[in-house]
Short mmCIF file of C-alpha atoms and ligand atoms in Angstrom, two decimals:
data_model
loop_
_atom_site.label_atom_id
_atom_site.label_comp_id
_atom_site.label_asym_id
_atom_site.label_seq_id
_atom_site.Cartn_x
_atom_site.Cartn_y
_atom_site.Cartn_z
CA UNK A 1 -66.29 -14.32 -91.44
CA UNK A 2 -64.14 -15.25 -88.52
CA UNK A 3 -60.25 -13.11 -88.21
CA UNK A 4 -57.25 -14.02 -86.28
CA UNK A 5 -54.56 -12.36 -86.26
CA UNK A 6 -50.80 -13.61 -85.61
CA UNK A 7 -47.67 -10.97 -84.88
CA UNK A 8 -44.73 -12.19 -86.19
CA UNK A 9 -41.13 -10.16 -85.37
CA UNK A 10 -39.16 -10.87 -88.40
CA UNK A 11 -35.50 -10.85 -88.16
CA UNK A 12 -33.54 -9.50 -91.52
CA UNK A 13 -30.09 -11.87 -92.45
CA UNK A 14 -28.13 -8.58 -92.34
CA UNK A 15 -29.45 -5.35 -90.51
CA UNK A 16 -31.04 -4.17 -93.46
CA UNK A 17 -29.70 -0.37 -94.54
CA UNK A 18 -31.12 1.97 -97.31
CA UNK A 19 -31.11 5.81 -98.71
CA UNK A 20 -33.46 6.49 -95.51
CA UNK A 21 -32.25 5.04 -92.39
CA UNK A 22 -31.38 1.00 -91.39
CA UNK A 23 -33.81 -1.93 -89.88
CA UNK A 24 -33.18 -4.24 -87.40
CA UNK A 25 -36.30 -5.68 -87.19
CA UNK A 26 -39.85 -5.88 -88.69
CA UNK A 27 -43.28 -6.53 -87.06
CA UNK A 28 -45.38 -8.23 -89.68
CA UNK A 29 -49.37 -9.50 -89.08
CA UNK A 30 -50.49 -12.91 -90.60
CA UNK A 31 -54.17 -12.75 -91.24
CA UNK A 32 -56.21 -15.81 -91.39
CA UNK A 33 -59.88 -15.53 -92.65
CA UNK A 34 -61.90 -18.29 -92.06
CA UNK A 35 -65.52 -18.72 -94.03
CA UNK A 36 -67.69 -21.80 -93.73
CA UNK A 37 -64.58 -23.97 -92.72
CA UNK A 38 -62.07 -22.68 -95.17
CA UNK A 39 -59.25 -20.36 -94.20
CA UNK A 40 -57.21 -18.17 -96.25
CA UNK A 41 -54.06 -16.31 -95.73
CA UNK A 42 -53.08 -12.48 -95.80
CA UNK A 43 -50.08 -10.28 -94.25
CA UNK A 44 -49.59 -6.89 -93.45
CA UNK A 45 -45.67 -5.43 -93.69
CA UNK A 46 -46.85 -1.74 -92.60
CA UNK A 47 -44.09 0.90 -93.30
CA UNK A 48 -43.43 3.61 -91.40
CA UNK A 49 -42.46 5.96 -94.56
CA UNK A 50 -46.26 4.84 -95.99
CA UNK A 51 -47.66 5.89 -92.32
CA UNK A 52 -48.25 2.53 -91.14
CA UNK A 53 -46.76 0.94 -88.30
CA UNK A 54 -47.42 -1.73 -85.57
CA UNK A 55 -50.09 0.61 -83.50
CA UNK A 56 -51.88 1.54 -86.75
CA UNK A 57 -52.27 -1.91 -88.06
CA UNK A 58 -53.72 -3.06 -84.38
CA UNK A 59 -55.98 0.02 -84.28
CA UNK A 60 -57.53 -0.16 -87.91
CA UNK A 61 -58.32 -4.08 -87.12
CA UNK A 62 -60.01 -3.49 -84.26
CA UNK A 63 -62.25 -0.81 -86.04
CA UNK A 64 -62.77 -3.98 -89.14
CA UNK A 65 -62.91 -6.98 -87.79
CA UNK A 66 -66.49 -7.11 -86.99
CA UNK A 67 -67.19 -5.47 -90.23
CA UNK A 68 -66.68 -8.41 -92.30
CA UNK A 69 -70.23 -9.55 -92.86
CA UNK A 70 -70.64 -11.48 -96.49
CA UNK A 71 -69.53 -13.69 -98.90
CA UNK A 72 -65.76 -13.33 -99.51
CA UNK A 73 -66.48 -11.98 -103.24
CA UNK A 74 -68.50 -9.39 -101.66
CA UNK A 75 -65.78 -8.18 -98.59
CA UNK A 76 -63.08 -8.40 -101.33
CA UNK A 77 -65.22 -5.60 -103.13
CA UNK A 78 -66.18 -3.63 -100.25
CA UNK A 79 -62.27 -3.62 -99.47
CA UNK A 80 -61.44 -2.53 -102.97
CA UNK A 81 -64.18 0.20 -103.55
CA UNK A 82 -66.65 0.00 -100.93
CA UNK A 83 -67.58 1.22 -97.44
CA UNK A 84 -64.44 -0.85 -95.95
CA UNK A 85 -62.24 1.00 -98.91
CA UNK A 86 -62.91 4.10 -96.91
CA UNK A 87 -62.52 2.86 -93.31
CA UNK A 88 -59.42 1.37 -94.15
CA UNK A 89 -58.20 4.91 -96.38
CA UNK A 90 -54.44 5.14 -94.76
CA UNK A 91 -54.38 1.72 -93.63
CA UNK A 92 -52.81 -0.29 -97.20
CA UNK A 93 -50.86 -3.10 -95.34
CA UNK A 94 -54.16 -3.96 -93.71
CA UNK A 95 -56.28 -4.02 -96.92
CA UNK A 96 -53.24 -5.94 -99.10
CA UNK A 97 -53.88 -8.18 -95.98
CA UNK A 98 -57.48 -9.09 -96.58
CA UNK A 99 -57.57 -8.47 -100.05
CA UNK A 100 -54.97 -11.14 -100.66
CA UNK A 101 -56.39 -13.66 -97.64
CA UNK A 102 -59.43 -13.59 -99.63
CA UNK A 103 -57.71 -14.52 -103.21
CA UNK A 104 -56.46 -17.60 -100.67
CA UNK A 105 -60.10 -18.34 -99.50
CA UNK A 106 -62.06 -18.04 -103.07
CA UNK A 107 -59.10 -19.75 -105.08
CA UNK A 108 -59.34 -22.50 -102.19
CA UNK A 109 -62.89 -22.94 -102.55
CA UNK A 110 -62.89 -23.25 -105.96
CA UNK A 111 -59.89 -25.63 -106.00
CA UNK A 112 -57.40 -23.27 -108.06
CA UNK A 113 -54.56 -21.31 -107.78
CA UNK A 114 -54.77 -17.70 -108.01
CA UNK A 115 -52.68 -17.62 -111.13
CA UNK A 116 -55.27 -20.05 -112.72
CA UNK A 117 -57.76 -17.60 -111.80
CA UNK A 118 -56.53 -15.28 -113.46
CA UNK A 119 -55.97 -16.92 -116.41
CA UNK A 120 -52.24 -16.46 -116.15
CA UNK A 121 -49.39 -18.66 -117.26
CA UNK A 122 -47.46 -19.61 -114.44
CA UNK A 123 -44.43 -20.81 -116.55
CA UNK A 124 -44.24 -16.76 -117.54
CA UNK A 125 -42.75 -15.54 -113.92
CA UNK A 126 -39.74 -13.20 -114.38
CA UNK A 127 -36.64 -13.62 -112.26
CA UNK A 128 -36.19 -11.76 -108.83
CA UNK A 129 -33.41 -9.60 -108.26
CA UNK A 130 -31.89 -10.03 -104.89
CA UNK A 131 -31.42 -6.71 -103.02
CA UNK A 132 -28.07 -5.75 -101.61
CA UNK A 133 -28.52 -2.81 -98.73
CA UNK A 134 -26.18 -0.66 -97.97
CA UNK A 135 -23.34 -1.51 -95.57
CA UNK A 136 -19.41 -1.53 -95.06
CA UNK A 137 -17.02 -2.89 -97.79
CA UNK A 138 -16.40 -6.06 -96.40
CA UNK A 139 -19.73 -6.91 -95.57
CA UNK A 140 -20.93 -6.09 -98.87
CA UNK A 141 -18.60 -8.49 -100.42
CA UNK A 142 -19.76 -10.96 -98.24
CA UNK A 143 -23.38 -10.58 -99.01
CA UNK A 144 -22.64 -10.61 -103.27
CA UNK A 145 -20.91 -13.65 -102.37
CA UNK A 146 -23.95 -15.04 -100.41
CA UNK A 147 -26.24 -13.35 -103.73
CA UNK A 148 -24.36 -16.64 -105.58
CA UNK A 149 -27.53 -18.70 -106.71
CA UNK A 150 -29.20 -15.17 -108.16
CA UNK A 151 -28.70 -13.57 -112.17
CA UNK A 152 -30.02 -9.81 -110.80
CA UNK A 153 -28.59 -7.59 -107.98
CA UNK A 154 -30.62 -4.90 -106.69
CA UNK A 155 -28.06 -2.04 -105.34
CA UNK A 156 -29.35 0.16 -102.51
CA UNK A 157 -27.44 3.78 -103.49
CA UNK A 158 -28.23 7.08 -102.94
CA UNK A 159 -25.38 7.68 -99.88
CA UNK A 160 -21.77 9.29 -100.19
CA UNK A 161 -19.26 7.05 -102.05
CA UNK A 162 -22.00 4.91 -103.46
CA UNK A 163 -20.51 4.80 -106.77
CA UNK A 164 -17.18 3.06 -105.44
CA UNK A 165 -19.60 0.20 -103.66
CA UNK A 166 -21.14 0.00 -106.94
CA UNK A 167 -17.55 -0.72 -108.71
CA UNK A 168 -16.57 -2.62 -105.87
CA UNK A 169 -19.47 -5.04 -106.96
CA UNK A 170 -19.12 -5.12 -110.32
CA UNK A 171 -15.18 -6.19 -109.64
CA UNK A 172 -16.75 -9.05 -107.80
CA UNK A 173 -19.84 -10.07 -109.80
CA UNK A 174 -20.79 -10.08 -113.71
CA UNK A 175 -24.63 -10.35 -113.23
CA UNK A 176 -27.06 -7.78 -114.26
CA UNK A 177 -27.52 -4.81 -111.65
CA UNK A 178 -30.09 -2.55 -111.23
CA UNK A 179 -30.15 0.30 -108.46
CA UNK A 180 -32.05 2.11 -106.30
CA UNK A 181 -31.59 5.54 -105.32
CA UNK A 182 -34.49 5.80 -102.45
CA UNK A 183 -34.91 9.27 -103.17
CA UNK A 184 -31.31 10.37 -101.84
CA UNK A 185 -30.27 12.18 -104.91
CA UNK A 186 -31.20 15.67 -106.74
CA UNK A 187 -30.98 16.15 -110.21
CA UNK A 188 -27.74 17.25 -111.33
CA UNK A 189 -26.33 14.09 -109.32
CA UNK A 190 -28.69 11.96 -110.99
CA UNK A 191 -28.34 13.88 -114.53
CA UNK A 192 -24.53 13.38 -114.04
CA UNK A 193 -24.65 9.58 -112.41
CA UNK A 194 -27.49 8.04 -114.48
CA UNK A 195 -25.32 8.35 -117.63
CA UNK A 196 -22.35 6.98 -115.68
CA UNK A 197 -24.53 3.79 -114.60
CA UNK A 198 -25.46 3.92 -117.74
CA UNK A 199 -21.70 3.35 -119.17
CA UNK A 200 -21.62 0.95 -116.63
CA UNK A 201 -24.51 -1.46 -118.06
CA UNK A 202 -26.85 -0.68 -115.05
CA UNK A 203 -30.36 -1.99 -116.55
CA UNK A 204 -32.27 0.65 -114.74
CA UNK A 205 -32.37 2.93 -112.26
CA UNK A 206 -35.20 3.53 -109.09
CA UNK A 207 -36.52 6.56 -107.74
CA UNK A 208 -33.51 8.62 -107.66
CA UNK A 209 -34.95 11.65 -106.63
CA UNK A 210 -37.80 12.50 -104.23
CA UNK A 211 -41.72 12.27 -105.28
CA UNK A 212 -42.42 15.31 -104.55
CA UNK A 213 -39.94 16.82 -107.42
CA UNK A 214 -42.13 16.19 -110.01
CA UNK A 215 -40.55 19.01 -112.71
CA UNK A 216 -36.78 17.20 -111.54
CA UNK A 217 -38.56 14.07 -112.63
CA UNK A 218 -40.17 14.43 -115.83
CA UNK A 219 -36.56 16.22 -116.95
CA UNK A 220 -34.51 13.05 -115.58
CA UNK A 221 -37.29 11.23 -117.55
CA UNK A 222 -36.33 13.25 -121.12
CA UNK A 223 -32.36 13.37 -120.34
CA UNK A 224 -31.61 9.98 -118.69
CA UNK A 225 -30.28 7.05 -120.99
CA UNK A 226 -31.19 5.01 -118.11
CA UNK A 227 -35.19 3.73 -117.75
CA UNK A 228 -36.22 5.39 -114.43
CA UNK A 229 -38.76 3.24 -112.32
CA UNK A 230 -40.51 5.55 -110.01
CA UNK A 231 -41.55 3.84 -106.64
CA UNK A 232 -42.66 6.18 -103.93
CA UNK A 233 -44.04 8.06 -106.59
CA UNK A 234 -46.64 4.95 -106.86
CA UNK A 235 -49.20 3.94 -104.26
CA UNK A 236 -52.59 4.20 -106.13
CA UNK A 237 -54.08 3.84 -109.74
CA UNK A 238 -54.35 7.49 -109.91
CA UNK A 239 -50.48 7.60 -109.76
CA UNK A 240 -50.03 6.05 -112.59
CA UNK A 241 -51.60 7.94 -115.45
CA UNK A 242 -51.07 11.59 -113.58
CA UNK A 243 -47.23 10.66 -113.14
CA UNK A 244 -46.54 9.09 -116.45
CA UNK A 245 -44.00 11.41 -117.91
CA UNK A 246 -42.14 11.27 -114.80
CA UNK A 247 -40.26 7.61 -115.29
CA UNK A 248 -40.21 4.98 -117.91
CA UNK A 249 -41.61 2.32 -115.45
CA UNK A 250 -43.14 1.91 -112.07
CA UNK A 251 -42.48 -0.27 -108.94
CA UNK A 252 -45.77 -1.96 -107.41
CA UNK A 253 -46.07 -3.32 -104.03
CA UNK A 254 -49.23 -5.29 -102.67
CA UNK A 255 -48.11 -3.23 -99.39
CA UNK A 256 -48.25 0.30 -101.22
CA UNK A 257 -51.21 0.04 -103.07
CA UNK A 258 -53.47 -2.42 -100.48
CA UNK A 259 -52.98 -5.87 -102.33
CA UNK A 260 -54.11 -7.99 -105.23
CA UNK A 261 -56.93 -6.22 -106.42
CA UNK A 262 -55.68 -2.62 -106.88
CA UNK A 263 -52.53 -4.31 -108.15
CA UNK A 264 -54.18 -5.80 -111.49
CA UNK A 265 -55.48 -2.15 -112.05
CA UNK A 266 -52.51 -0.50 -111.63
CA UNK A 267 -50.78 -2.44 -114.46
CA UNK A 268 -53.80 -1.85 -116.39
CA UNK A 269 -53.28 1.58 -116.04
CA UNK A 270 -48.73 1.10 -116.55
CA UNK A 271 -49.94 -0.77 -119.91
CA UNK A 272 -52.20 2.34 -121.01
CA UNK A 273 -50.09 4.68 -120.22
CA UNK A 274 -46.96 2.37 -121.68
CA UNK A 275 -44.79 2.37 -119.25
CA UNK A 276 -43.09 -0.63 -117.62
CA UNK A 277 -44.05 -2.53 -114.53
CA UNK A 278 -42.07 -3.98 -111.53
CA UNK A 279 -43.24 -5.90 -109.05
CA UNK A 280 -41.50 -4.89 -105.77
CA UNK A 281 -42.06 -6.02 -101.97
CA UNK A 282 -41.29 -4.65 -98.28
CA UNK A 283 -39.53 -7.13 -95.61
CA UNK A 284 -42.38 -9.75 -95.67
CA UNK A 285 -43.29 -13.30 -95.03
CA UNK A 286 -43.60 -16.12 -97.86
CA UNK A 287 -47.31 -15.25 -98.18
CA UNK A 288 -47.19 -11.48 -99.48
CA UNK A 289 -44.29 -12.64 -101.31
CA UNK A 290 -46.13 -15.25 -102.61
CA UNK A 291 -49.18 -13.25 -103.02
CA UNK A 292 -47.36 -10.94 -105.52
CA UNK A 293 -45.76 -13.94 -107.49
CA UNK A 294 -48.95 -15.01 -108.94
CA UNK A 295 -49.30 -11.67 -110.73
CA UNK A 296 -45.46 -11.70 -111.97
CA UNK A 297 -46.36 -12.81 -115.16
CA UNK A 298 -47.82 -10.26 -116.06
CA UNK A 299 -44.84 -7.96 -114.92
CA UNK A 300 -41.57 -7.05 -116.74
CA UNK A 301 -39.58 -7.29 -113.68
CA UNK A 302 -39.47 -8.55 -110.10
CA UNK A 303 -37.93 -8.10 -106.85
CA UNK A 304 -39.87 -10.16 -104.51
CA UNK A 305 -37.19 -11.09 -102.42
CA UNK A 306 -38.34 -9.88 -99.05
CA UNK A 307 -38.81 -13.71 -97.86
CA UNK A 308 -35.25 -14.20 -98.80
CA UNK A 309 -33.57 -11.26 -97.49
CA UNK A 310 -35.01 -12.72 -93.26
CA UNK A 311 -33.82 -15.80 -91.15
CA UNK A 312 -37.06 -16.68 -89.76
CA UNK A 313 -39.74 -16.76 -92.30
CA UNK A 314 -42.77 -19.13 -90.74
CA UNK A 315 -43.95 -20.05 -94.38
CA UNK A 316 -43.29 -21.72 -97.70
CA UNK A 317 -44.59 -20.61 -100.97
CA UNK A 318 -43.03 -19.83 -104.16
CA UNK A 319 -39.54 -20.63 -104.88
CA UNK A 320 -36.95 -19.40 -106.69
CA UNK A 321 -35.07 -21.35 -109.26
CA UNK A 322 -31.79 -20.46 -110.77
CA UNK A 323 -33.60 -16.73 -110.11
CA UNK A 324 -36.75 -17.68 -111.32
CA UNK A 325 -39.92 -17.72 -109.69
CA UNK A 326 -41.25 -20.65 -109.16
CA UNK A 327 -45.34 -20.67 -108.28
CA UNK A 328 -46.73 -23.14 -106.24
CA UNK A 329 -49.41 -25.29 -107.60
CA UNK A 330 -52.17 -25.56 -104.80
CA UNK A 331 -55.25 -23.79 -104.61
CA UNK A 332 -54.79 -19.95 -103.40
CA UNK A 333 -51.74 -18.76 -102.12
CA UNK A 334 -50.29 -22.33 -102.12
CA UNK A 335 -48.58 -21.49 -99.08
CA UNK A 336 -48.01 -23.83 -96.08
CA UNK A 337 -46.85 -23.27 -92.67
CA UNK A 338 -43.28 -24.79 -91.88
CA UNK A 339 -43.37 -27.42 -89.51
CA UNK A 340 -41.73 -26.40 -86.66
CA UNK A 341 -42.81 -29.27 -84.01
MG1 LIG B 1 -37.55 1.07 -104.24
#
C-alpha cells in the first residue's frame, strides 16, 4: 500500500472564535492510499485541545507509513483494533485519516458508495446546522445574515454577555438554534441559563461545563429542561456507556474518535445506552466532511459544516440543500478534487 501525503493550510471565512481561544488558520493532511491502482481519500484535522497538532501528525506517519502491509480490509482492522490501533494510541486525526481513505478504496473497488455499504438510506441525512463563533456585534449580524440558505444555527457561548449575542440573534433570525457552551460555564450558570435557553426555544444545549466535572454533569443532566449533548466528554466507545447519565446525547467526530469505524460503534453504544447522537466535525476539508455524511443517517443531528465555515476548500463532496445533506452518489467518498487549472 503506497501513502502520500498533501498539507493543506486552510483559511476559515471569519477568524473562527470559541469558549477556548480563536483560529486563524488550520493545517489539515489529505491522505491518499493507493492499492493495486486504486486510490482512496482520508484527512487528518488534528486539534490541539485532543493533543494533536501539525508535528504530531508528521511524526506518527513517519512511524506508519511503512507499516501498511495487506489488503485494505485487513489495515482497516489493524487500525481499528490491531497492532496499528496501538501505534497510533494518541494519534486519532491520523487513524480517522486511514480509516476513512480506506472506506474510499474498498467502496471504490467494489463500485459503491459507502452509504450503500452500509446499507444506509441516503435520502435519510439530517440537516446541518451552521456554526456561528463568537465575535463582535456587528460582525455577528453579518455572519446570521450570510447563515441565509441554512434552517439551524449553531451558537458558540460560554463568554461574558453571551446571552445578549444570543438575543441579538434571535431579533435577527427565526430558525432553530442550538448552542454550545465549550466547557466555559459551571453549574449554577448553566442550572440558571439552561432554563433561560430553554424559555427561549433553544433545541439543545453542548457541553456546558467541563469533562472533567462529572458529579456537575450528571446533576445538569437530572435538573436541565434542556437535552445536554456532551462533546469533549466523548472520544472513545468506552465514553459512551461509562458517561451516560451525564447528558441526554453525545457529539461524535471522525477526528475525536479516529474515523469511520469507531464511529458506527459509538452509536451502537449512544443507541444502547439511549441517548441521542450528533454528528459533529473540526475545521476540515470536503472529504472528512464528507466522510461523516455517509453515516448521518443514522444520526439525530448534524453539524458537518466545517467545509462551509473555510474559503479554500480543495474538494467537492456532499452538498447541502435547503440545509440538507446531500450525499454524493459515486463509489467511496464520492469526492473529487476541484479543478483548479
Ligand atoms: Mg462542541
Amino acid at each position: 500500500m503506497k501513502l502520500e501525503i498533501e498539507r493543506v493550510k486552510l483559511k476559515p471565512r471569519h477568524p473562527f472564535e470559541i469558549a477556548r481561544g480563536v483560529l486563524h488558520e488550520r493545517d489539515v493532511f489529505v491522505f491518499a492510499l493507493t492499492w493495486e491502482g486504486v486510490t482512496g481519500f482520508g484527512e487528518a484535522s488534528p486539534s490541539p485541545y485532543y493533543g494533536e497538532d501539525s508535528e504530531t501528525v508528521t511524526a506518527a506517519i513517519k512511524q506508519v507509513k511503512n507499516e501498511l502491509d495487506g489488503t485494505p480490509g485487513k489495515i482497516k482492522s489493524r487500525i481499528a483494533s490491531g497492532d496499528l490501533r496501538k501505534t497510533l494510541d494518541n494519534h486519532a486525526s491520523v487513524r480517522a485519516a486511514l480509516d476513512m481513505a480506506l472506506w474510499d478504496l474498498i467502496g471504490k473497488t467494489e463500485g459503491k458508495p459507502i452509504y450503500a455499504m452500509l446499507g444506509l438510506d441516503p435520502n435519510k441525512t439530517p440537516a446541518t446546522s451552521f456554526t456561528i463563533g463568537i465575535d463582535a456585534p456587528e460582525v455577528i449580524d453579518a455572519k446570521v445574515d450570510e447563515a441565509a440558505p441554512y434552517r439551524i444555527l449553531k451558537i458558540k457561548m460560554g463568554f461574558p454577555g453571551d446571552m445578549a449575542v444570543l438575543d441579538r440573534i434571535q431579533a435577527r433570525s427565526k430558525k432553530t438554534i442550538r448552542v454550545d457552551i465549550n466547557e466555559g460555564w459551571d453549574i449554577e450558570t448553566s442550572l440558571q441559563l439552561c432554563r433561560e435557553l430553554d424559555q427561549k426555544g433553544v433545541e439543545f444545549v453542548e457541553q456546558p461545563i467541563h469533562h472533567e466535572c462529572e458529579d456537575d454533569l450528571r446533576t445538569l443532566k437530572r435538573l436541565s429542561p434542556l437535552p445536554v449533548i456532551l462533546d469533549e466528554s466523548i472520544i472513545n466507545p468506552d465514553d459512551v456507556w461509562a458517561r451516560r447519565d451525564q447528558g441526554h446525547g453525545i457529539n461524535i467526530k471522525l477526528m475525536k474518535c479516529g474515523g469511520l469505524t469507531p464511529a458506527l460503534t459509538l452509536i451502537e453504544e449512544a443507541r444502547r445506552a439511549e441517548l441521542r447522537v450528533m454528528l459533529g466535525c473540526m475545521l476540515e476539508t470536503s472529504i472528512g466532511i464528507t466522510a461523516a455524511a455517509h453515516i448521518s443517517p443514522l444520526a439525530d443531528y448534524a453539524d458537518l459544516d466545517g467545509n462551509l465555515l473555510i474559503a479554500n476548500d480543495p474538494f467537492v463532496g456532499v452538498a447541502v440543500h435547503n440545509s440538507k445533506l446531500v450525499l454524493p452518489d459515486g463509489p467511496g467518498l464520492g469526492v473529487t478534487r476541484l479543478d483548479t487549472t
